[in-house]
XYZ file of C-alpha atoms in Angstrom:
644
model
C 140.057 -18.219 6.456
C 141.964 -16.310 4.268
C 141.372 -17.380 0.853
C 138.055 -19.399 1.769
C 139.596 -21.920 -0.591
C 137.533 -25.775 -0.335
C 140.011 -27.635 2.225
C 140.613 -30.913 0.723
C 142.684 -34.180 1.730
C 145.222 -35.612 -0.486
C 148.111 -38.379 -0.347
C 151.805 -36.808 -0.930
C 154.957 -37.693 -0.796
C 156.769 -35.561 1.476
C 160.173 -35.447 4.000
C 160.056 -36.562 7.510
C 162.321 -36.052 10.274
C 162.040 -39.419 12.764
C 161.504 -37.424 15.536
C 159.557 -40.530 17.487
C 163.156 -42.306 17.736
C 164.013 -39.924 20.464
C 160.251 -39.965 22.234
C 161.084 -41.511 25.475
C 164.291 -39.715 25.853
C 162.572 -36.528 25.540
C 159.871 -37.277 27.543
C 162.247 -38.642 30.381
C 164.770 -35.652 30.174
C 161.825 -32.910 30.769
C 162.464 -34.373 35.065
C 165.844 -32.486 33.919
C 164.684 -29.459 33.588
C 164.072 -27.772 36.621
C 163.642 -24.162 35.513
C 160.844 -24.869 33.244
C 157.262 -23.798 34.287
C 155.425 -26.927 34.852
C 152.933 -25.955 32.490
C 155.499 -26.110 29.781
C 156.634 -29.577 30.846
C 153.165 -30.922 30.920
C 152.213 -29.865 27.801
C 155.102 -31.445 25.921
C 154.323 -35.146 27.797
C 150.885 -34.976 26.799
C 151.994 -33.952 23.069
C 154.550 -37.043 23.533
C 151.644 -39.132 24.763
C 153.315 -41.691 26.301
C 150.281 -44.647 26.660
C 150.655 -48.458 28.195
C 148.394 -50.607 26.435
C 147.954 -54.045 24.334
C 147.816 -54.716 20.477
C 145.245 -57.184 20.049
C 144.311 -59.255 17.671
C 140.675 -60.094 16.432
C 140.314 -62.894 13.420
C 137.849 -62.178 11.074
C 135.351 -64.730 10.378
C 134.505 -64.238 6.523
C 138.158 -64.033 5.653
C 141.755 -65.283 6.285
C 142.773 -61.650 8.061
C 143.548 -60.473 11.514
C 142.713 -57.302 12.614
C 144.864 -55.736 15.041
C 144.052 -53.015 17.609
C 145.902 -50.840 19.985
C 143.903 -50.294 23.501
C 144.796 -48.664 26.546
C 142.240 -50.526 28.236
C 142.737 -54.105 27.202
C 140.759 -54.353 31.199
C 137.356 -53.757 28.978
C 138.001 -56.328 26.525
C 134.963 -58.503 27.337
C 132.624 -54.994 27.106
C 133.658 -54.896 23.516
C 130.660 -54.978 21.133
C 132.386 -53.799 17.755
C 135.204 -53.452 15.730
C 135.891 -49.834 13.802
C 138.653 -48.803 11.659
C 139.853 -45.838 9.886
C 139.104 -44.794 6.510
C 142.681 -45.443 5.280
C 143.252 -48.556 7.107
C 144.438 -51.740 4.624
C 141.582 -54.079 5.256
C 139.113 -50.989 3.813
C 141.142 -50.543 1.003
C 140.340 -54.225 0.223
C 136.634 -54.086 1.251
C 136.677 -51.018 -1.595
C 137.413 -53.076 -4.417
C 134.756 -56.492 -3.260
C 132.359 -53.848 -2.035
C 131.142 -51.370 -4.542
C 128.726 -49.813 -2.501
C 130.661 -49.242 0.531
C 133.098 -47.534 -1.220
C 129.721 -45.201 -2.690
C 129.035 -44.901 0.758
C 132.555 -43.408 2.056
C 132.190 -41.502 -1.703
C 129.411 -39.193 -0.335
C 129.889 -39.776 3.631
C 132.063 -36.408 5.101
C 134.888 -38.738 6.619
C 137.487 -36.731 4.923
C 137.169 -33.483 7.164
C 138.072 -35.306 10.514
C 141.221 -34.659 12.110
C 142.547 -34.703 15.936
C 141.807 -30.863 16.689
C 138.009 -31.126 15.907
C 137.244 -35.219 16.483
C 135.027 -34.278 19.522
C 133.532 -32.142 17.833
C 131.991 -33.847 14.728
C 129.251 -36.510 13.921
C 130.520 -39.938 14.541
C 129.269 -41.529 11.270
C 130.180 -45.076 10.793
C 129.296 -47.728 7.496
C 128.739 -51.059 8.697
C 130.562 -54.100 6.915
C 129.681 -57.556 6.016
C 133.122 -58.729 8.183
C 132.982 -59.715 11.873
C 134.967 -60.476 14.579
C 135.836 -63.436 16.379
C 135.664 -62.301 20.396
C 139.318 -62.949 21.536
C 137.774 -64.365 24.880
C 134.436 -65.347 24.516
C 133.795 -68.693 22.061
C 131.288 -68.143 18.853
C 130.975 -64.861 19.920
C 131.389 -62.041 16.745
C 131.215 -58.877 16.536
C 130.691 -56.249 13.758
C 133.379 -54.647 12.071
C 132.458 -50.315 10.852
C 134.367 -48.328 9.035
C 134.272 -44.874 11.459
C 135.183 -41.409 10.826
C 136.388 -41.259 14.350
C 139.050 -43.473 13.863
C 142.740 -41.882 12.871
C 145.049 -43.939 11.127
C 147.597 -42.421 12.479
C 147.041 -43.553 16.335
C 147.904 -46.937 17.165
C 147.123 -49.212 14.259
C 144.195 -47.558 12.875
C 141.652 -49.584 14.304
C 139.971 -50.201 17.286
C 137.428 -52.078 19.354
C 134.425 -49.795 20.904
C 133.160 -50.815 24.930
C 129.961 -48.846 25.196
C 129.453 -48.479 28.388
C 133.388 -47.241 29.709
C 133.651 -44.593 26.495
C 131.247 -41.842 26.109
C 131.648 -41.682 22.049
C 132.082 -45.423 22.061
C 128.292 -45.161 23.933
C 126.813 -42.694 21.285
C 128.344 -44.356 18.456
C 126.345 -47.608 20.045
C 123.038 -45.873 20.614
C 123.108 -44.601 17.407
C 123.923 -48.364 15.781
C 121.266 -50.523 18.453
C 124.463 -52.244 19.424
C 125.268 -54.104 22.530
C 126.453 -52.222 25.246
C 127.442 -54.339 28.128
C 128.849 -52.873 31.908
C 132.048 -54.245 33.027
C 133.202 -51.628 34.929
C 131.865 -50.213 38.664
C 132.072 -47.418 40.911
C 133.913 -48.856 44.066
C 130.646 -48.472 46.340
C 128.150 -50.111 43.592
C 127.306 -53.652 43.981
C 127.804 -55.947 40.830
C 124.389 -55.810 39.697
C 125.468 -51.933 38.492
C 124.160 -51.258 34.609
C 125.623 -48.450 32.774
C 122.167 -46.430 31.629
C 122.289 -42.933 30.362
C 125.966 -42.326 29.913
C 129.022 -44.279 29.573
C 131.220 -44.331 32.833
C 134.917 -44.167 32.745
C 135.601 -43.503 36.045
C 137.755 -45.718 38.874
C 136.265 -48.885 40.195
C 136.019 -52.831 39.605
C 135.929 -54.913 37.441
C 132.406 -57.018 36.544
C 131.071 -59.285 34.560
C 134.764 -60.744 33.031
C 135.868 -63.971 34.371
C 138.912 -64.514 35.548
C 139.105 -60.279 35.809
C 136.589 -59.822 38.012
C 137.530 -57.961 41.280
C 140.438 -55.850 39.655
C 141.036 -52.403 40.708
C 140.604 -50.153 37.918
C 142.611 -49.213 36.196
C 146.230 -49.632 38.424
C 145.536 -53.391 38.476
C 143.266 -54.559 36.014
C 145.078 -53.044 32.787
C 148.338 -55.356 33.892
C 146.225 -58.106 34.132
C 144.402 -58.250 31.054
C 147.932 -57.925 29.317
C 149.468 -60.714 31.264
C 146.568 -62.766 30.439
C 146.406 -61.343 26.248
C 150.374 -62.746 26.218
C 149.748 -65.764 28.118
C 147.164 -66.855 25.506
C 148.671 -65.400 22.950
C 146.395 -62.983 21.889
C 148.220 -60.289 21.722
C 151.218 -58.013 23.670
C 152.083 -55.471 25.886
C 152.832 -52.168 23.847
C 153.970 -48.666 24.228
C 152.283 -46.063 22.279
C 152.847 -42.487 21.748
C 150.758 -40.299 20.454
C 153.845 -37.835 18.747
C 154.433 -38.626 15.203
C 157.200 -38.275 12.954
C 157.759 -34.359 11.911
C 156.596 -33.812 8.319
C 158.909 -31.210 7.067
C 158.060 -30.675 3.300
C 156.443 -27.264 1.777
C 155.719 -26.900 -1.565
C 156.009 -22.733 -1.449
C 158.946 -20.805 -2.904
C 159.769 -19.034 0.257
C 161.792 -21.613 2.663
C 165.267 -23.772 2.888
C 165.405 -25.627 0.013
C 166.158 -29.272 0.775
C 169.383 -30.622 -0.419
C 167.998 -33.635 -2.435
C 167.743 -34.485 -6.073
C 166.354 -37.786 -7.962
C 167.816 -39.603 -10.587
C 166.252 -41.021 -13.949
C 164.458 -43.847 -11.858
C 163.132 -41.345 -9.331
C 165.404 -42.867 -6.409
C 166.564 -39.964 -4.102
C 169.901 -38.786 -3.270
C 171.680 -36.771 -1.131
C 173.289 -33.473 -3.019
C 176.816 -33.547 -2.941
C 178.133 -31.032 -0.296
C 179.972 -29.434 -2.894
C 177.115 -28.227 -3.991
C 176.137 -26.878 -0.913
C 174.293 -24.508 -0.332
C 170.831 -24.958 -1.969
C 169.998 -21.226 -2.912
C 166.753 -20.567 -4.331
C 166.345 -19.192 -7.571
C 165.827 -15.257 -8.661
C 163.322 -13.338 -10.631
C 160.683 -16.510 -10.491
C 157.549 -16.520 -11.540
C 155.279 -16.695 -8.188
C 151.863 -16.191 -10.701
C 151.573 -20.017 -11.134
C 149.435 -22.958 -9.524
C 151.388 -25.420 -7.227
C 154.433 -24.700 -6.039
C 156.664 -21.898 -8.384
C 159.905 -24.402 -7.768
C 158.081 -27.032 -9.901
C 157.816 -24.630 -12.980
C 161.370 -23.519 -12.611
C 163.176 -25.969 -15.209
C 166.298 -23.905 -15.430
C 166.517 -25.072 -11.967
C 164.935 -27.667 -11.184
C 167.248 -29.870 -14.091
C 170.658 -30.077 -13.194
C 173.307 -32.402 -13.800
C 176.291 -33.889 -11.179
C 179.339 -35.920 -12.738
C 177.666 -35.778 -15.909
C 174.686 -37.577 -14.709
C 171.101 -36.071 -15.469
C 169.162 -35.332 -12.151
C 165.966 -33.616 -10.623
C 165.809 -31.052 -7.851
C 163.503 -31.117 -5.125
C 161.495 -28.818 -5.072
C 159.809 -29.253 -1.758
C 160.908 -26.348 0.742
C 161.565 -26.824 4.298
C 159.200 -26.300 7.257
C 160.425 -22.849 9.012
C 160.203 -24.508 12.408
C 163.423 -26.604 10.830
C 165.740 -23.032 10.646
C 164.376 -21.910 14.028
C 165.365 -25.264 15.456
C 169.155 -24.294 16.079
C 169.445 -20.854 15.124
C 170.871 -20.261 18.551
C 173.864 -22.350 17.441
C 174.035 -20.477 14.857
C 174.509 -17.007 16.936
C 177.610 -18.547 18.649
C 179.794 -19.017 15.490
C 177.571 -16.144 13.027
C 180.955 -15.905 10.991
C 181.560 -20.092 10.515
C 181.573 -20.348 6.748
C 182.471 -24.354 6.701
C 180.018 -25.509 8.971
C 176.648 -24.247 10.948
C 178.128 -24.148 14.062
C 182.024 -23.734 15.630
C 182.888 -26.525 18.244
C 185.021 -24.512 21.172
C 182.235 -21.114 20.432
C 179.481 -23.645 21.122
C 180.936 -25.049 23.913
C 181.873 -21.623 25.515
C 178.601 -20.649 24.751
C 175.939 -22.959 25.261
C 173.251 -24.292 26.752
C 171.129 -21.249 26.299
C 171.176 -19.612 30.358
C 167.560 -18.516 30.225
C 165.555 -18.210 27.298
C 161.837 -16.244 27.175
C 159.415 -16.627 24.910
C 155.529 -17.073 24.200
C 153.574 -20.224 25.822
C 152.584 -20.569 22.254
C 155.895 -21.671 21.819
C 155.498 -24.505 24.606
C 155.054 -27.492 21.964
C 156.635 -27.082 18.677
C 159.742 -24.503 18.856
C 160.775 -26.087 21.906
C 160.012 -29.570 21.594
C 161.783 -29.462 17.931
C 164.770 -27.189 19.451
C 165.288 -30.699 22.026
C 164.654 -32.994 19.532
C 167.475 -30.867 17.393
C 169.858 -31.397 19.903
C 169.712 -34.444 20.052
C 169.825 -35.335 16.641
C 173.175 -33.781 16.467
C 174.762 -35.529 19.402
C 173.349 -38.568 17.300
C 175.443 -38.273 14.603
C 178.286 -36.456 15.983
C 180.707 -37.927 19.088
C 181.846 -34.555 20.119
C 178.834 -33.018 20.636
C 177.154 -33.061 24.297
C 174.366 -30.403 24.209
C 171.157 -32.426 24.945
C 169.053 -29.559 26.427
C 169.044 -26.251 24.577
C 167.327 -24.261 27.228
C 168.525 -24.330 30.587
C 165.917 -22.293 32.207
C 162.728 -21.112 30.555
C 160.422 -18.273 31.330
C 156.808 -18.115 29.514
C 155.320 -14.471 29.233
C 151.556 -13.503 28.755
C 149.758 -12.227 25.869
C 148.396 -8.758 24.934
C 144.593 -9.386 24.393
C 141.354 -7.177 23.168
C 138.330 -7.674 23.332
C 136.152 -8.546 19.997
C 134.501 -6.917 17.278
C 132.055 -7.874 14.443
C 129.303 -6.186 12.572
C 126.601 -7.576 11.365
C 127.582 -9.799 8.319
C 129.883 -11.491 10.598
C 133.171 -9.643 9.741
C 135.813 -8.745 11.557
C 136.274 -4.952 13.350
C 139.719 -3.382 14.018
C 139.207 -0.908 17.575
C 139.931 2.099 15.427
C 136.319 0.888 13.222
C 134.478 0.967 16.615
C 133.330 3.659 19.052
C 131.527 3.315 22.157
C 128.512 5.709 22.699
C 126.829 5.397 26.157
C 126.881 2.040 26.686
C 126.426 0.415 23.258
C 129.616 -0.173 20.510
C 128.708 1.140 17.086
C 130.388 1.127 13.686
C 132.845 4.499 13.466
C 131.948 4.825 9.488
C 128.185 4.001 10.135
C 126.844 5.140 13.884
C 123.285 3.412 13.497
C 124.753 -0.626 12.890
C 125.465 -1.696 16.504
C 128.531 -4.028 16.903
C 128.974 -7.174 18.978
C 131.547 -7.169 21.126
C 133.328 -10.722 21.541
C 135.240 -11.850 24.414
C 138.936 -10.688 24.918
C 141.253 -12.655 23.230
C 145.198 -12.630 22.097
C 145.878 -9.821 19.551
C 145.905 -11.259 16.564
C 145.547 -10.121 12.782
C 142.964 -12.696 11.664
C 140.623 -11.148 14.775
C 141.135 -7.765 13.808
C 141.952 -6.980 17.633
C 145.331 -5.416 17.152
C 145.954 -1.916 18.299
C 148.308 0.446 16.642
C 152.000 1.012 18.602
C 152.157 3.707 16.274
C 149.253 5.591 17.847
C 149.748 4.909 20.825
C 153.413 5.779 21.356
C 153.022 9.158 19.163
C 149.794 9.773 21.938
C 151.242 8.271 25.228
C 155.302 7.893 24.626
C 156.688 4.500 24.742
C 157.844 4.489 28.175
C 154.240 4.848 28.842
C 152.766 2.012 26.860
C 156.246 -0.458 28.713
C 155.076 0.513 32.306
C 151.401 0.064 31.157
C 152.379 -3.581 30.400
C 154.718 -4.333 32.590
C 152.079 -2.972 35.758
C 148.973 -4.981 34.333
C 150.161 -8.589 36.169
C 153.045 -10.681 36.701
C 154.580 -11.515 33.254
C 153.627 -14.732 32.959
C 149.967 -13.951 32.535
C 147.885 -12.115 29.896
C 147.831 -8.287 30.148
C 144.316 -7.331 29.114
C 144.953 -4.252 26.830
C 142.859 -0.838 28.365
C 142.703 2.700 27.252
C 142.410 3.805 30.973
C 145.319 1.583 32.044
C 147.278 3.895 29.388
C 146.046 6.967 30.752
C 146.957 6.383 33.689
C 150.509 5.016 33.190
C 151.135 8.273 30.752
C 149.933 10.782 33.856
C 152.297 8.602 36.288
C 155.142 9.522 34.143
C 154.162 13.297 33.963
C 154.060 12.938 38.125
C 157.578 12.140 37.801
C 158.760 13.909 35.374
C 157.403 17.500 37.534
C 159.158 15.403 40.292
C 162.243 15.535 38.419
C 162.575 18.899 37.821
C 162.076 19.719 41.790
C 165.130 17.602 42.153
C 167.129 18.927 39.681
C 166.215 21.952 40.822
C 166.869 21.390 44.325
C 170.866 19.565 43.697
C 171.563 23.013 40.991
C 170.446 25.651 43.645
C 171.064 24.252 47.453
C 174.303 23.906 49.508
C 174.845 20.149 49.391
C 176.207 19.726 53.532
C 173.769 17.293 55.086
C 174.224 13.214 54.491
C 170.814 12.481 55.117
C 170.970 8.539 56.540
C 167.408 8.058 55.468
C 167.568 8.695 52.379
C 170.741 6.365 51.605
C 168.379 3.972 53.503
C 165.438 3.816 51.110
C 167.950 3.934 48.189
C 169.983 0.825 49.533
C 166.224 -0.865 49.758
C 164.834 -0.162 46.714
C 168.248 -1.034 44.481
C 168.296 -4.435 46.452
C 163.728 -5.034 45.635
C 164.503 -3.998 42.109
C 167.615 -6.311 41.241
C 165.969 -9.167 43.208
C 162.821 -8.821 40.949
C 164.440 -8.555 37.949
C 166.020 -11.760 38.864
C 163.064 -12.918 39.729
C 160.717 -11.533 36.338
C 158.567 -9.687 38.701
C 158.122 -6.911 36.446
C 155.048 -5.673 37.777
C 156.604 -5.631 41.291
C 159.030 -3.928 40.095
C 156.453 -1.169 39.138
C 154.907 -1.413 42.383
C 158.328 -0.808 43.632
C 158.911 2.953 41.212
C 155.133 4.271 42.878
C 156.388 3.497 46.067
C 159.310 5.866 45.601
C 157.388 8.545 44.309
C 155.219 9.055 47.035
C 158.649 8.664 49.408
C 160.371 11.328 47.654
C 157.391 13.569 47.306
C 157.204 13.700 51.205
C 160.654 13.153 51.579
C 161.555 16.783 49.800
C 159.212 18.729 51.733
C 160.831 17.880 54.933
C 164.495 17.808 53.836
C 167.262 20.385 52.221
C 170.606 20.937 51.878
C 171.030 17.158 51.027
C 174.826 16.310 50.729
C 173.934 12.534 48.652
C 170.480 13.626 46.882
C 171.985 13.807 43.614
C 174.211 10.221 44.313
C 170.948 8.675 45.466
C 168.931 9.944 42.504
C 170.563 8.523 40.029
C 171.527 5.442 41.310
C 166.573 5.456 41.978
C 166.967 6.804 38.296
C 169.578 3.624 36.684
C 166.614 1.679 38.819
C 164.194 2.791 36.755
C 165.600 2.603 33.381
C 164.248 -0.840 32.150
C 161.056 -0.371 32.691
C 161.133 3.628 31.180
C 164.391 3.458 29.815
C 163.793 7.164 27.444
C 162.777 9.245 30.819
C 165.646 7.553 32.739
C 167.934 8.484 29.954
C 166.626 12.083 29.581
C 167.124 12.797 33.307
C 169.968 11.540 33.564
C 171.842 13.347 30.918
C 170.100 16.682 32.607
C 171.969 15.570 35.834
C 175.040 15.107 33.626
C 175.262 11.501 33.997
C 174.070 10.289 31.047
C 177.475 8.299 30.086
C 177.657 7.261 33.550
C 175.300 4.166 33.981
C 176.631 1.857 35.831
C 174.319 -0.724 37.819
C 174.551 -0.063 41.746
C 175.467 -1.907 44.287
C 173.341 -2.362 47.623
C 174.865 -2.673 51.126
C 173.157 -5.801 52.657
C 174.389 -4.729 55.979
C 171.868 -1.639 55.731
C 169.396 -3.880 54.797
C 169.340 -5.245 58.286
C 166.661 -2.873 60.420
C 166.383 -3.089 64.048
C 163.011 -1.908 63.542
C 160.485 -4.698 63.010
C 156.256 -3.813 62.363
C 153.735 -4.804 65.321
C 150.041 -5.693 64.464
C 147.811 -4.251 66.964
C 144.355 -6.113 67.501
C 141.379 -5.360 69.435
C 138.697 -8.099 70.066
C 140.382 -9.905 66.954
C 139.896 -6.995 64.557
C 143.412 -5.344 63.387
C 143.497 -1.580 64.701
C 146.898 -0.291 63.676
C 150.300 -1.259 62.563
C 153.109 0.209 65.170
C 156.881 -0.593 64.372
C 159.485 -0.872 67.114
C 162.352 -2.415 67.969
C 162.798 -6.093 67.657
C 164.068 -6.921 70.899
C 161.335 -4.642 72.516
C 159.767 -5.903 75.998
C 156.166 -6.644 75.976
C 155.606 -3.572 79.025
C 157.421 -1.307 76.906
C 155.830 -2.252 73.895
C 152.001 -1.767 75.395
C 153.074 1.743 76.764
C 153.731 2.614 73.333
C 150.344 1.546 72.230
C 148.024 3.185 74.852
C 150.054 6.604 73.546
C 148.851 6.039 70.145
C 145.802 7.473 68.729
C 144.279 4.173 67.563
């Protein structure tokens, strides 16, 4: 979207890191962690894709070649009515070079542009070979073999066989072709004469219309069936399938961790001496070049070990690779042998709680695990499996939309609403569609300022703005009244403040007022329980609850002997969420290099006081408190005095 360059696939060579040697034992250690959101833990087993299945194998008629496929629902097998395979799988390779006009055909057919994110999403397109299919099950029955663009070659084995009537694109993909499609699957309350018509059904049931499994539950039973009977008859296995791959780490751009190989005359790779460690990139390159700058860097790219002539690579690494362990890295920052110290590590780590983006959920955190691991692997003394110990996932800022009329993007500062129509600042008369709200991002234009709005509103403002929106862990859709409102809440206490002040500089302090230590005890107690707890906006809640307290609390009240003690201990309460006004006031008190955290007494925390729901008829009429131990006479006295 940036340089509207022509996206093209090609074959490279590139590095890999064989992160699907550790699948299972990162998909089994995610039951360890129990401070992860489950969100987070779902997401990474269905990026793992752990999948029970069957490889089976279909012989192909024309020519001495077996074609196997991987299937989660081998239970189908005798609904299958064709045979597809990728693009890039072997067997096309070879029908290429007997087949002129097939390869034409894949030539000018658009099966280059499919990839995992958008396979719903496209045509299925499929060229039909001369090769069949022997029926693994069913004698002299063959089926067609496609080439389809639906196919990756990168799941399973790149190839596999298409049931109609249990797989909605298998069913289009079949309509489209006039090829069979054949129910073997029914709802539980159907009878056996059920006929899949109008859409394909995947859901629960029985199995139909497959010998010997016929009257299988589906799919808890039938699915261990089929594979008992595939092996029995050897046609094929039991087999485990996930759908991670190995992490392609190589990036031809200057910017990035060079990796620490180099090639010899014959091309063979080797690992750079750790002498020669480590790789720095070169200065003063040439970044006006096509292709990677490191290729046209000969001074550096040639360089010679033990008097041996060899070639750099000049392949950078992914940045996910450096943000992988950098928090090893931050235990030992001064270790100039080796990326991490031992005993700091061990002091240090795991990480206690670590908070970042959902964004994050997959990659960062799924390669920071995998890292781990990979180090224990080749090192005895190391016994850090889980980075993370507890995780915490915050929300997004988002905006709504803009575009004009060619389609372009619209920054909020090129928009202004008049009445109730959005029009183009720089031309009033072009009306602007508004999109839906979305995560602030550059590409979308939807970003606002912080310069702006802090110069306008005062960062303290724009934090409790955020912070009051919703709990933390949910997107905080951005709003110029939300600011206002947040930046006249801290002008409330700021006039507050100055009563105070005013009221500790000029008034004998001889009263202990036991209320007031009360409310104090309370609130430090909510607040350091919901900071525990990342209920930020409760927190909030908490700070306009005191306001209105204190407010009411001063007009009935002077001569306080603990106002000032209990203000700034309210005032230290306050100070993450508006840590500038906390900071302000308290140096006006003279406290400012006296922060310390305060305590709560959880014996005061105990009132004998407990509230009373009054109903009438079943509607709620008032809310009376009394004492907890208070007899039911007593207690309806006290109810026919109030003024309900």
């Amino acid at each position: 979207w940036r340089s509207e360059a022509i996206i093209q696939k090609k074959k490279m060579k590139g590095w890999f890191l064989k992160i699907t040697d550790f699948a299972e034992d990162l998909l089994e250690d995610l039951k360890s962690l129990k401070n992860w959101p489950e969100k987070v833990k779902l997401m990474q087993k269905n990026w793992i894709g752990k999948s029970l299945g069957a490889h089976i194998d279909f012989y192909v008629k024309e020519i001495d070649y077996k074609v196997t496929v991987f299937s989660t629902r081998p239970d189908t097998l005798f609904g299958a009515s064709f045979i597809a395979l990728s693009p890039e799988h072997e067997l096309v390779d070879e029908l290429k070079k007997n087949y002129p006009e097939i390869k034409k055909e894949l030539n000018e057919l658009d099966f280059q542009n499919t990839t995992e994110q958008n396979l719903e999403k496209v045509e299925k397109i499929g060229i039909k070979t001369p090769l069949r299919a022997s029926h693994p099950y069913i004698k002299n029955k063959f089926i067609p073999i496609f080439i389809a663009n639906f196919v990756l070659i990168d799941y399973g084995t790149g190839a596999i066989f298409g049931c109609p009537a249990h797989d909605q694109r298998d069913f289009d993909f079949a309509k489209k072709y006039n090829l069979e499609i054949k129910t073997v699957v029914k709802p539980t309350n159907e009878k056996d004469s059920f006929v899949v018509k109008d859409e394909a059904y995947s859901g629960p049931g029985l199995i139909i219309n497959s010998n010997f499994l016929n009257g299988h539950k589906v799919p808890e039973k039938s699915v261990l069936k089929a594979i008992e009977v595939l092996e029995e008859k050897n046609l094929g296995n039991k087999k485990i399938n996930y759908r991670l791959k190995d992490w392609g780490v190589s990036r031809q751009r200057y910017w990035g961790c060079p990796i620490p190989v180099i090639y010899d005359e014959n091309g063979k790779p080797h690992p750079l001496p750790k002498s020669m460690l480590p790789v720095r990139l070169p200065e003063n390159i040439d970044l006006n070049v096509k292709g990677n700058p490191l290729d046209k860097q000969k001074d550096w790219k040639e360089i010679e070990v033990d008097g041996k002539k060899f070639t750099r690579e000049t392949d950078t690494l992914d940045t996910f690779v450096c943000s992988s362990w950098y928090y090893l890295r931050f235990c030992s920052p001064k270790e100039r042998n080796y990326g991490f110290n031992k005993e700091e590590i061990d002091y240090w780590m795991p990480v206690d709680q670590y908070i970042g983006g959902v964004e994050h959920a997959i990659l960062h955190l799924l390669y920071s695990r995998f890292f781990m691991r990979a180090i224990d692997y080749k090192n005895d003394n190391f016994n850090i499996k889980e980075p993370f110990q507890s995780l915490f996932t915050q929300g997004m800022v988002c905006h709504e939309t803009y575009k004009d009329k060619h389609n372009n993007w619209l920054s909020p500062e090129e928009v202004e609403r008049i009445g109730t129509k959005f029009v183009k600042r720089s031309n009033p008369k072009e009306i602007i569609k508004v999109g839906p709200s979305e995560s602030m991002s550059k590409s979308k234009k939807n970003v606002i300022d912080p310069e702006f709005i802090i110069k306008n509103y005062g960062a303290d403002s724009v934090r409790l703005f955020i912070l009051s929106d919703s709990p933390p862990e949910k997107d905080v859709q951005w709003s110029e009244q939300g600011m206002v409102s947040s930046y006249k809440f801290v002008q409330k206490l700021w006039l507050l403040h100055n009563e105070i002040k005013n009221k500790i500089s000029k008034e004998s302090e001889d009263i202990f007022n036991d209320q007031l230590e009360q409310f104090t005890n309370e609130l430090v107690f909510k607040i350091t329980n919901n900071l525990e707890k990342f209920n930020y906006n409760v927190i909030v809640a908490n700070m306009y609850e005191t306001y209105n307290f204190l407010v009411n609390f001063l007009k009935k009240n002077k001569n306080l002997k603990n106002l000032k003690d209990n203000y700034k201990k309210i005032l230290i309460c306050f100070s993450p969420v508006i840590p500038h006004f906390a900071s302000e006031c308290l140096a006006e008190l003279g406290e400012a290099d006296n922060m310390v955290w305060p305590n709560f007494d959880t014996t005061l925390l105990e009132s004998e006081d407990i509230s009373y729901v009054i109903q009438f008829n079943g509607k709620k009429r008032a809310i009376l408190k009394a004492k907890k131990d208070i007899h039911e006479q007593d207690l309806l006295e006290i109810v026919k005095k109030d003024k309900i």
